[in-house]
Amino acid sequence: MRYLTLNINKNTRIDIDNSIWGKETIRYNGEVVSEKQSFLGAVHTFEKPENGEVAKYEVRIGLNMYKGVTFDIFRDNQAILLN
């Protein structure tokens, strides 16, 4: 099931999917860049070349009793989405 699609700019898109069995999948422009098995959330990290430099991404997925599934996404240690 798709939990989130984040269009960072016109050339960059991050998708977060999660199966009913707890398999989290992170896609960068359609390419699978991280997969982990978790029911309470996990931290996914990956690197991608952007504009001649390597961008480092961190996607934190969590489970909050009040908010449900939460997502925090960082690019080069700068928050681009906080939930």
Tab-separated table of N, CA, C and O in Angstrom:
chain	number	residue	atom	x	y	z
A	1	MET	N	0.829	-1.158	0.000
A	1	MET	CA	0.000	0.000	0.000
A	1	MET	C	0.890	1.244	0.000
A	1	MET	O	1.868	1.301	0.735
A	2	ARG	N	0.549	2.213	-0.813
A	2	ARG	CA	1.308	3.456	-0.871
A	2	ARG	C	0.921	4.336	0.304
A	2	ARG	O	-0.227	4.659	0.504
A	3	TYR	N	1.912	4.713	1.104
A	3	TYR	CA	1.675	5.590	2.241
A	3	TYR	C	1.949	7.040	1.911
A	3	TYR	O	1.305	7.935	2.442
A	4	LEU	N	2.958	7.273	1.055
A	4	LEU	CA	3.345	8.653	0.792
A	4	LEU	C	4.028	8.756	-0.557
A	4	LEU	O	4.832	7.891	-0.921
A	5	THR	N	3.706	9.807	-1.284
A	5	THR	CA	4.458	10.206	-2.471
A	5	THR	C	4.861	11.647	-2.250
A	5	THR	O	4.000	12.502	-2.016
A	6	LEU	N	6.164	11.910	-2.290
A	6	LEU	CA	6.677	13.255	-2.056
A	6	LEU	C	7.437	13.702	-3.295
A	6	LEU	O	8.460	13.114	-3.648
A	7	ASN	N	6.925	14.730	-3.957
A	7	ASN	CA	7.621	15.337	-5.083
A	7	ASN	C	8.500	16.453	-4.532
A	7	ASN	O	7.993	17.503	-4.119
A	8	ILE	N	9.805	16.209	-4.527
A	8	ILE	CA	10.738	17.183	-3.966
A	8	ILE	C	10.932	18.340	-4.938
A	8	ILE	O	10.976	19.491	-4.559
A	9	ASN	N	11.075	18.005	-6.195
A	9	ASN	CA	11.108	18.995	-7.269
A	9	ASN	C	10.606	18.291	-8.526
A	9	ASN	O	10.159	17.150	-8.451
A	10	LYS	N	10.686	18.927	-9.671
A	10	LYS	CA	10.112	18.310	-10.873
A	10	LYS	C	10.875	17.075	-11.335
A	10	LYS	O	10.368	16.294	-12.121
A	11	ASN	N	12.081	16.853	-10.812
A	11	ASN	CA	12.887	15.699	-11.214
A	11	ASN	C	13.065	14.654	-10.120
A	11	ASN	O	13.704	13.635	-10.357
A	12	THR	N	12.564	14.908	-8.923
A	12	THR	CA	12.827	14.011	-7.805
A	12	THR	C	11.534	13.662	-7.081
A	12	THR	O	10.796	14.544	-6.647
A	13	ARG	N	11.303	12.355	-6.932
A	13	ARG	CA	10.106	11.871	-6.257
A	13	ARG	C	10.492	10.714	-5.338
A	13	ARG	O	11.234	9.818	-5.721
A	14	ILE	N	9.970	10.722	-4.125
A	14	ILE	CA	10.175	9.632	-3.174
A	14	ILE	C	8.816	9.025	-2.854
A	14	ILE	O	7.865	9.747	-2.525
A	15	ASP	N	8.731	7.703	-2.961
A	15	ASP	CA	7.516	6.960	-2.628
A	15	ASP	C	7.813	6.048	-1.449
A	15	ASP	O	8.874	5.423	-1.394
A	16	ILE	N	6.855	5.959	-0.525
A	16	ILE	CA	6.971	5.057	0.613
A	16	ILE	C	5.793	4.102	0.573
A	16	ILE	O	4.640	4.535	0.578
A	17	ASP	N	6.108	2.814	0.513
A	17	ASP	CA	5.091	1.764	0.507
A	17	ASP	C	5.300	0.863	1.715
A	17	ASP	O	6.419	0.730	2.215
A	18	ASN	N	4.206	0.220	2.147
A	18	ASN	CA	4.281	-0.724	3.258
A	18	ASN	C	3.259	-1.816	3.014
A	18	ASN	O	2.111	-1.531	2.698
A	19	SER	N	3.679	-3.059	3.157
A	19	SER	CA	2.752	-4.185	2.970
A	19	SER	C	2.068	-4.514	4.290
A	19	SER	O	2.502	-4.076	5.364
A	20	ILE	N	1.025	-5.315	4.230
A	20	ILE	CA	0.348	-5.725	5.459
A	20	ILE	C	1.244	-6.609	6.322
A	20	ILE	O	0.973	-6.814	7.497
A	21	TRP	N	2.315	-7.115	5.752
A	21	TRP	CA	3.259	-7.970	6.479
A	21	TRP	C	4.424	-7.177	7.054
A	21	TRP	O	5.363	-7.742	7.590
A	22	GLY	N	4.400	-5.830	6.926
A	22	GLY	CA	5.420	-4.988	7.529
A	22	GLY	C	6.639	-4.728	6.668
A	22	GLY	O	7.642	-4.239	7.168
A	23	LYS	N	6.570	-5.012	5.379
A	23	LYS	CA	7.707	-4.747	4.499
A	23	LYS	C	7.626	-3.306	4.005
A	23	LYS	O	6.713	-2.926	3.280
A	24	GLU	N	8.594	-2.489	4.432
A	24	GLU	CA	8.675	-1.093	4.019
A	24	GLU	C	9.555	-0.994	2.779
A	24	GLU	O	10.644	-1.572	2.738
A	25	THR	N	9.093	-0.255	1.781
A	25	THR	CA	9.850	-0.073	0.546
A	25	THR	C	9.938	1.413	0.235
A	25	THR	O	8.928	2.109	0.223
A	26	ILE	N	11.168	1.884	-0.009
A	26	ILE	CA	11.410	3.269	-0.386
A	26	ILE	C	11.852	3.280	-1.841
A	26	ILE	O	12.772	2.547	-2.229
A	27	ARG	N	11.194	4.128	-2.647
A	27	ARG	CA	11.561	4.284	-4.063
A	27	ARG	C	11.980	5.722	-4.320
A	27	ARG	O	11.350	6.652	-3.810
A	28	TYR	N	13.032	5.857	-5.101
A	28	TYR	CA	13.517	7.168	-5.541
A	28	TYR	C	13.354	7.198	-7.049
A	28	TYR	O	13.987	6.407	-7.750
A	29	ASN	N	12.463	8.033	-7.532
A	29	ASN	CA	12.150	8.104	-8.968
A	29	ASN	C	11.830	6.724	-9.534
A	29	ASN	O	12.268	6.367	-10.625
A	30	GLY	N	11.073	5.943	-8.782
A	30	GLY	CA	10.639	4.627	-9.225
A	30	GLY	C	11.602	3.487	-8.948
A	30	GLY	O	11.239	2.325	-9.045
A	31	GLU	N	12.834	3.791	-8.580
A	31	GLU	CA	13.847	2.759	-8.294
A	31	GLU	C	13.825	2.409	-6.808
A	31	GLU	O	13.871	3.305	-5.950
A	32	VAL	N	13.763	1.122	-6.490
A	32	VAL	CA	13.811	0.700	-5.089
A	32	VAL	C	15.213	0.980	-4.550
A	32	VAL	O	16.202	0.492	-5.081
A	33	VAL	N	15.272	1.799	-3.492
A	33	VAL	CA	16.568	2.148	-2.901
A	33	VAL	C	16.740	1.583	-1.494
A	33	VAL	O	17.852	1.551	-0.977
A	34	SER	N	15.622	1.135	-0.872
A	34	SER	CA	15.720	0.537	0.463
A	34	SER	C	14.472	-0.290	0.736
A	34	SER	O	13.366	0.106	0.376
A	35	GLU	N	14.692	-1.434	1.385
A	35	GLU	CA	13.597	-2.283	1.842
A	35	GLU	C	13.966	-2.837	3.209
A	35	GLU	O	15.086	-3.284	3.415
A	36	LYS	N	13.005	-2.781	4.121
A	36	LYS	CA	13.214	-3.335	5.456
A	36	LYS	C	11.907	-3.916	5.956
A	36	LYS	O	10.827	-3.473	5.571
A	37	GLN	N	12.033	-4.873	6.850
A	37	GLN	CA	10.882	-5.501	7.484
A	37	GLN	C	10.720	-4.877	8.867
A	37	GLN	O	11.655	-4.886	9.667
A	38	SER	N	9.536	-4.302	9.151
A	38	SER	CA	9.310	-3.676	10.447
A	38	SER	C	7.824	-3.474	10.678
A	38	SER	O	7.092	-3.165	9.745
A	39	PHE	N	7.408	-3.621	11.925
A	39	PHE	CA	6.020	-3.314	12.273
A	39	PHE	C	5.915	-2.012	13.052
A	39	PHE	O	4.862	-1.402	13.102
A	40	LEU	N	7.009	-1.569	13.647
A	40	LEU	CA	6.990	-0.331	14.422
A	40	LEU	C	7.741	0.803	13.740
A	40	LEU	O	7.817	1.898	14.278
A	41	GLY	N	8.308	0.545	12.571
A	41	GLY	CA	9.036	1.571	11.837
A	41	GLY	C	10.522	1.306	11.809
A	41	GLY	O	11.055	0.572	12.635
A	42	ALA	N	11.177	1.907	10.835
A	42	ALA	CA	12.617	1.710	10.648
A	42	ALA	C	13.222	2.976	10.056
A	42	ALA	O	12.507	3.887	9.634
A	43	VAL	N	14.536	3.016	10.021
A	43	VAL	CA	15.263	4.123	9.402
A	43	VAL	C	15.898	3.598	8.121
A	43	VAL	O	16.625	2.607	8.140
A	44	HIS	N	15.619	4.263	7.018
A	44	HIS	CA	16.161	3.898	5.708
A	44	HIS	C	17.129	4.991	5.275
A	44	HIS	O	16.795	6.177	5.368
A	45	THR	N	18.300	4.604	4.810
A	45	THR	CA	19.269	5.572	4.296
A	45	THR	C	19.690	5.148	2.894
A	45	THR	O	19.768	3.955	2.600
A	46	PHE	N	19.935	6.145	2.052
A	46	PHE	CA	20.434	5.876	0.708
A	46	PHE	C	21.070	7.145	0.154
A	46	PHE	O	20.853	8.239	0.674
A	47	GLU	N	21.881	6.965	-0.863
A	47	GLU	CA	22.558	8.081	-1.518
A	47	GLU	C	22.224	8.063	-3.000
A	47	GLU	O	22.114	6.993	-3.600
A	48	LYS	N	22.080	9.267	-3.571
A	48	LYS	CA	21.789	9.391	-4.995
A	48	LYS	C	22.522	10.601	-5.553
A	48	LYS	O	22.581	11.645	-4.903
A	49	PRO	N	23.069	10.474	-6.775
A	49	PRO	CA	23.701	11.646	-7.394
A	49	PRO	C	22.631	12.649	-7.833
A	49	PRO	O	21.631	12.271	-8.427
A	50	GLU	N	22.860	13.912	-7.487
A	50	GLU	CA	21.964	14.995	-7.866
A	50	GLU	C	22.793	16.233	-8.187
A	50	GLU	O	23.595	16.665	-7.364
A	51	ASN	N	22.600	16.772	-9.364
A	51	ASN	CA	23.290	18.012	-9.764
A	51	ASN	C	24.806	17.931	-9.575
A	51	ASN	O	25.433	18.851	-9.078
A	52	GLY	N	25.394	16.791	-9.929
A	52	GLY	CA	26.838	16.631	-9.857
A	52	GLY	C	27.377	16.317	-8.474
A	52	GLY	O	28.586	16.240	-8.291
A	53	GLU	N	26.510	16.165	-7.484
A	53	GLU	CA	26.931	15.839	-6.127
A	53	GLU	C	26.122	14.652	-5.625
A	53	GLU	O	25.069	14.335	-6.156
A	54	VAL	N	26.625	14.021	-4.567
A	54	VAL	CA	25.910	12.897	-3.975
A	54	VAL	C	25.033	13.418	-2.834
A	54	VAL	O	25.528	14.035	-1.894
A	55	ALA	N	23.734	13.194	-2.938
A	55	ALA	CA	22.795	13.585	-1.886
A	55	ALA	C	22.556	12.384	-0.980
A	55	ALA	O	22.339	11.272	-1.455
A	56	LYS	N	22.594	12.616	0.325
A	56	LYS	CA	22.366	11.558	1.303
A	56	LYS	C	20.971	11.745	1.901
A	56	LYS	O	20.655	12.797	2.454
A	57	TYR	N	20.161	10.713	1.775
A	57	TYR	CA	18.788	10.745	2.273
A	57	TYR	C	18.632	9.828	3.477
A	57	TYR	O	19.265	8.779	3.550
A	58	GLU	N	17.768	10.239	4.386
A	58	GLU	CA	17.373	9.408	5.512
A	58	GLU	C	15.852	9.503	5.638
A	58	GLU	O	15.299	10.601	5.706
A	59	VAL	N	15.194	8.359	5.626
A	59	VAL	CA	13.740	8.295	5.762
A	59	VAL	C	13.444	7.527	7.042
A	59	VAL	O	13.815	6.364	7.176
A	60	ARG	N	12.799	8.197	7.975
A	60	ARG	CA	12.434	7.578	9.256
A	60	ARG	C	10.930	7.306	9.243
A	60	ARG	O	10.124	8.231	9.109
A	61	ILE	N	10.575	6.062	9.409
A	61	ILE	CA	9.177	5.668	9.471
A	61	ILE	C	8.900	5.196	10.883
A	61	ILE	O	9.670	4.426	11.454
A	62	GLY	N	7.823	5.691	11.453
A	62	GLY	CA	7.488	5.313	12.817
A	62	GLY	C	6.001	5.054	12.976
A	62	GLY	O	5.210	5.282	12.065
A	63	LEU	N	5.650	4.603	14.142
A	63	LEU	CA	4.256	4.353	14.475
A	63	LEU	C	3.953	5.098	15.759
A	63	LEU	O	4.600	4.886	16.783
A	64	ASN	N	2.997	6.015	15.690
A	64	ASN	CA	2.624	6.839	16.824
A	64	ASN	C	1.198	6.496	17.217
A	64	ASN	O	0.326	6.402	16.365
A	65	MET	N	0.971	6.337	18.502
A	65	MET	CA	-0.343	5.933	18.984
A	65	MET	C	-1.431	6.948	18.600
A	65	MET	O	-2.578	6.584	18.367
A	66	TYR	N	-1.075	8.223	18.497
A	66	TYR	CA	-2.063	9.263	18.208
A	66	TYR	C	-2.111	9.647	16.726
A	66	TYR	O	-3.170	9.969	16.202
A	67	LYS	N	-0.967	9.631	16.043
A	67	LYS	CA	-0.896	10.057	14.644
A	67	LYS	C	-0.938	8.908	13.654
A	67	LYS	O	-1.111	9.120	12.468
A	68	GLY	N	-0.714	7.697	14.108
A	68	GLY	CA	-0.622	6.553	13.198
A	68	GLY	C	0.786	6.452	12.640
A	68	GLY	O	1.769	6.690	13.341
A	69	VAL	N	0.909	6.154	11.364
A	69	VAL	CA	2.220	6.026	10.724
A	69	VAL	C	2.791	7.425	10.491
A	69	VAL	O	2.098	8.313	9.994
A	70	THR	N	4.055	7.617	10.882
A	70	THR	CA	4.709	8.919	10.725
A	70	THR	C	5.923	8.784	9.809
A	70	THR	O	6.521	7.708	9.697
A	71	PHE	N	6.283	9.907	9.171
A	71	PHE	CA	7.411	9.943	8.242
A	71	PHE	C	8.220	11.208	8.492
A	71	PHE	O	7.651	12.290	8.594
A	72	ASP	N	9.524	11.049	8.577
A	72	ASP	CA	10.456	12.171	8.592
A	72	ASP	C	11.467	11.896	7.483
A	72	ASP	O	12.042	10.804	7.431
A	73	ILE	N	11.671	12.877	6.614
A	73	ILE	CA	12.596	12.697	5.493
A	73	ILE	C	13.621	13.821	5.532
A	73	ILE	O	13.272	15.002	5.632
A	74	PHE	N	14.890	13.423	5.462
A	74	PHE	CA	16.005	14.363	5.495
A	74	PHE	C	16.854	14.191	4.235
A	74	PHE	O	17.055	13.075	3.761
A	75	ARG	N	17.345	15.301	3.717
A	75	ARG	CA	18.296	15.294	2.604
A	75	ARG	C	19.516	16.072	3.077
A	75	ARG	O	19.410	17.242	3.445
A	76	ASP	N	20.670	15.414	3.092
A	76	ASP	CA	21.910	16.025	3.593
A	76	ASP	C	21.691	16.676	4.961
A	76	ASP	O	22.075	17.812	5.195
A	77	ASN	N	21.045	15.929	5.849
A	77	ASN	CA	20.779	16.333	7.232
A	77	ASN	C	19.826	17.535	7.359
A	77	ASN	O	19.693	18.092	8.444
A	78	GLN	N	19.182	17.941	6.279
A	78	GLN	CA	18.184	19.002	6.305
A	78	GLN	C	16.809	18.386	6.175
A	78	GLN	O	16.572	17.604	5.247
A	79	ALA	N	15.898	18.720	7.065
A	79	ALA	CA	14.553	18.170	7.017
A	79	ALA	C	13.817	18.690	5.785
A	79	ALA	O	13.798	19.892	5.526
A	80	ILE	N	13.238	17.751	5.035
A	80	ILE	CA	12.377	18.161	3.905
A	80	ILE	C	10.930	17.786	4.178
A	80	ILE	O	10.037	18.304	3.519
A	81	LEU	N	10.693	16.904	5.153
A	81	LEU	CA	9.346	16.587	5.603
A	81	LEU	C	9.422	16.082	7.030
A	81	LEU	O	10.162	15.143	7.318
A	82	LEU	N	8.691	16.732	7.922
A	82	LEU	CA	8.599	16.282	9.308
A	82	LEU	C	7.145	16.050	9.627
A	82	LEU	O	6.288	16.849	9.303
A	83	ASN	N	6.871	14.938	10.271
A	83	ASN	CA	5.487	14.563	10.549
A	83	ASN	C	5.252	14.563	12.033
A	83	ASN	O	5.888	14.031	12.813
